[in-house]
């Protein structure tokens, strides 16, 4: 059965919201690390390492969002039902 335009729009919204959530989980701690670096609490080497780590995690998130839409929607639903929190 083919989905309606409204159903597809709703799915896009769910996926976009989930993407935003995952990106915030990755980028918020990096932002905090930039603040620590600015205050002198983190060396530039440590900050560069964190940037590299976040980049690797971002690649994983990106590959997840290249998956089949039906799979991604099932994953989102499962995580919500099971109270799963992603941290990068």
Short mmCIF file of the C-alpha atoms (twelve columns), coordinates in Angstrom:
data_MODEL
# 
_entry.id   MODEL 
# 
loop_
_atom_site.group_PDB 
_atom_site.id 
_atom_site.type_symbol 
_atom_site.label_atom_id 
_atom_site.label_alt_id 
_atom_site.label_comp_id 
_atom_site.label_asym_id 
_atom_site.label_seq_id 
_atom_site.Cartn_x 
_atom_site.Cartn_y 
_atom_site.Cartn_z 
_atom_site.pdbx_PDB_model_num 
ATOM 1  C CA . UNK A 1  0.000  0.000  0.000  1 
ATOM 2  C CA . UNK A 2  1.415  3.339  -1.025 1 
ATOM 3  C CA . UNK A 3  1.713  6.026  1.626  1 
ATOM 4  C CA . UNK A 4  -0.129 9.297  1.385  1 
ATOM 5  C CA . UNK A 5  1.627  12.597 0.956  1 
ATOM 6  C CA . UNK A 6  0.765  13.422 4.579  1 
ATOM 7  C CA . UNK A 7  2.235  10.137 5.852  1 
ATOM 8  C CA . UNK A 8  5.479  10.761 3.951  1 
ATOM 9  C CA . UNK A 9  5.638  14.324 5.300  1 
ATOM 10 C CA . UNK A 10 5.181  13.039 8.860  1 
ATOM 11 C CA . UNK A 11 7.931  10.460 8.349  1 
ATOM 12 C CA . UNK A 12 10.287 13.170 7.059  1 
ATOM 13 C CA . UNK A 13 9.543  15.235 10.168 1 
ATOM 14 C CA . UNK A 14 10.231 12.270 12.458 1 
ATOM 15 C CA . UNK A 15 13.528 11.543 10.720 1 
ATOM 16 C CA . UNK A 16 14.565 15.217 10.706 1 
ATOM 17 C CA . UNK A 17 13.806 15.520 14.412 1 
ATOM 18 C CA . UNK A 18 15.791 12.373 15.164 1 
ATOM 19 C CA . UNK A 19 18.718 13.639 13.068 1 
ATOM 20 C CA . UNK A 20 18.667 16.921 14.982 1 
ATOM 21 C CA . UNK A 21 18.669 15.022 18.290 1 
ATOM 22 C CA . UNK A 22 21.619 12.855 17.258 1 
ATOM 23 C CA . UNK A 23 23.618 15.843 16.002 1 
ATOM 24 C CA . UNK A 24 23.027 17.771 19.228 1 
ATOM 25 C CA . UNK A 25 24.247 14.759 21.190 1 
ATOM 26 C CA . UNK A 26 27.453 14.849 19.148 1 
ATOM 27 C CA . UNK A 27 28.033 18.576 18.900 1 
ATOM 28 C CA . UNK A 28 27.010 19.882 22.334 1 
ATOM 29 C CA . UNK A 29 29.932 18.173 24.124 1 
ATOM 30 C CA . UNK A 30 32.293 19.419 21.409 1 
ATOM 31 C CA . UNK A 31 31.009 22.948 21.955 1 
ATOM 32 C CA . UNK A 32 31.769 22.514 25.661 1 
ATOM 33 C CA . UNK A 33 35.282 21.369 24.744 1 
ATOM 34 C CA . UNK A 34 35.774 24.519 22.658 1 
ATOM 35 C CA . UNK A 35 34.739 26.581 25.678 1 
ATOM 36 C CA . UNK A 36 37.255 24.695 27.860 1 
ATOM 37 C CA . UNK A 37 39.957 25.269 25.253 1 
ATOM 38 C CA . UNK A 38 39.147 28.985 25.120 1 
ATOM 39 C CA . UNK A 39 39.512 29.162 28.933 1 
ATOM 40 C CA . UNK A 40 42.840 27.317 28.794 1 
ATOM 41 C CA . UNK A 41 41.401 24.205 30.449 1 
ATOM 42 C CA . UNK A 42 42.021 22.036 27.384 1 
ATOM 43 C CA . UNK A 43 45.112 21.998 25.166 1 
ATOM 44 C CA . UNK A 44 44.878 22.447 21.423 1 
ATOM 45 C CA . UNK A 45 46.086 18.848 21.030 1 
ATOM 46 C CA . UNK A 46 43.238 17.604 23.219 1 
ATOM 47 C CA . UNK A 47 40.728 19.721 21.314 1 
ATOM 48 C CA . UNK A 48 42.007 18.441 17.966 1 
ATOM 49 C CA . UNK A 49 41.643 14.871 19.231 1 
ATOM 50 C CA . UNK A 50 38.043 15.569 20.288 1 
ATOM 51 C CA . UNK A 51 37.299 17.093 16.878 1 
ATOM 52 C CA . UNK A 52 38.673 13.951 15.238 1 
ATOM 53 C CA . UNK A 53 36.581 11.698 17.524 1 
ATOM 54 C CA . UNK A 54 33.413 13.678 16.807 1 
ATOM 55 C CA . UNK A 55 34.119 13.548 13.080 1 
ATOM 56 C CA . UNK A 56 34.340 9.737  13.223 1 
ATOM 57 C CA . UNK A 57 31.074 9.553  15.150 1 
ATOM 58 C CA . UNK A 58 29.455 11.970 12.705 1 
ATOM 59 C CA . UNK A 59 30.368 9.631  9.861  1 
ATOM 60 C CA . UNK A 60 28.544 6.813  11.674 1 
ATOM 61 C CA . UNK A 61 25.464 8.992  12.120 1 
ATOM 62 C CA . UNK A 62 25.592 10.012 8.468  1 
ATOM 63 C CA . UNK A 63 25.771 6.385  7.329  1 
ATOM 64 C CA . UNK A 64 22.801 5.568  9.562  1 
ATOM 65 C CA . UNK A 65 20.735 8.226  7.805  1 
ATOM 66 C CA . UNK A 66 21.618 6.768  4.407  1 
ATOM 67 C CA . UNK A 67 19.741 3.598  5.386  1 
ATOM 68 C CA . UNK A 68 16.365 2.568  4.094  1 
ATOM 69 C CA . UNK A 69 13.662 4.914  5.411  1 
ATOM 70 C CA . UNK A 70 11.527 2.049  6.757  1 
ATOM 71 C CA . UNK A 71 14.504 0.678  8.708  1 
ATOM 72 C CA . UNK A 72 15.294 4.102  10.136 1 
ATOM 73 C CA . UNK A 73 11.693 4.670  11.235 1 
ATOM 74 C CA . UNK A 74 11.647 1.266  12.972 1 
ATOM 75 C CA . UNK A 75 14.909 2.118  14.744 1 
ATOM 76 C CA . UNK A 76 13.533 5.470  15.937 1 
ATOM 77 C CA . UNK A 77 10.350 3.810  17.179 1 
ATOM 78 C CA . UNK A 78 12.311 1.071  18.967 1 
ATOM 79 C CA . UNK A 79 14.623 3.596  20.670 1 
ATOM 80 C CA . UNK A 80 11.634 5.623  21.895 1 
ATOM 81 C CA . UNK A 81 9.862  2.531  23.210 1 
ATOM 82 C CA . UNK A 82 12.993 1.317  24.999 1 
ATOM 83 C CA . UNK A 83 14.160 4.664  26.363 1 
ATOM 84 C CA . UNK A 84 17.450 4.490  24.478 1 
ATOM 85 C CA . UNK A 85 19.638 7.574  24.664 1 
ATOM 86 C CA . UNK A 86 22.461 7.935  22.168 1 
ATOM 87 C CA . UNK A 87 25.638 9.669  23.190 1 
ATOM 88 C CA . UNK A 88 27.543 10.054 19.989 1 
# 
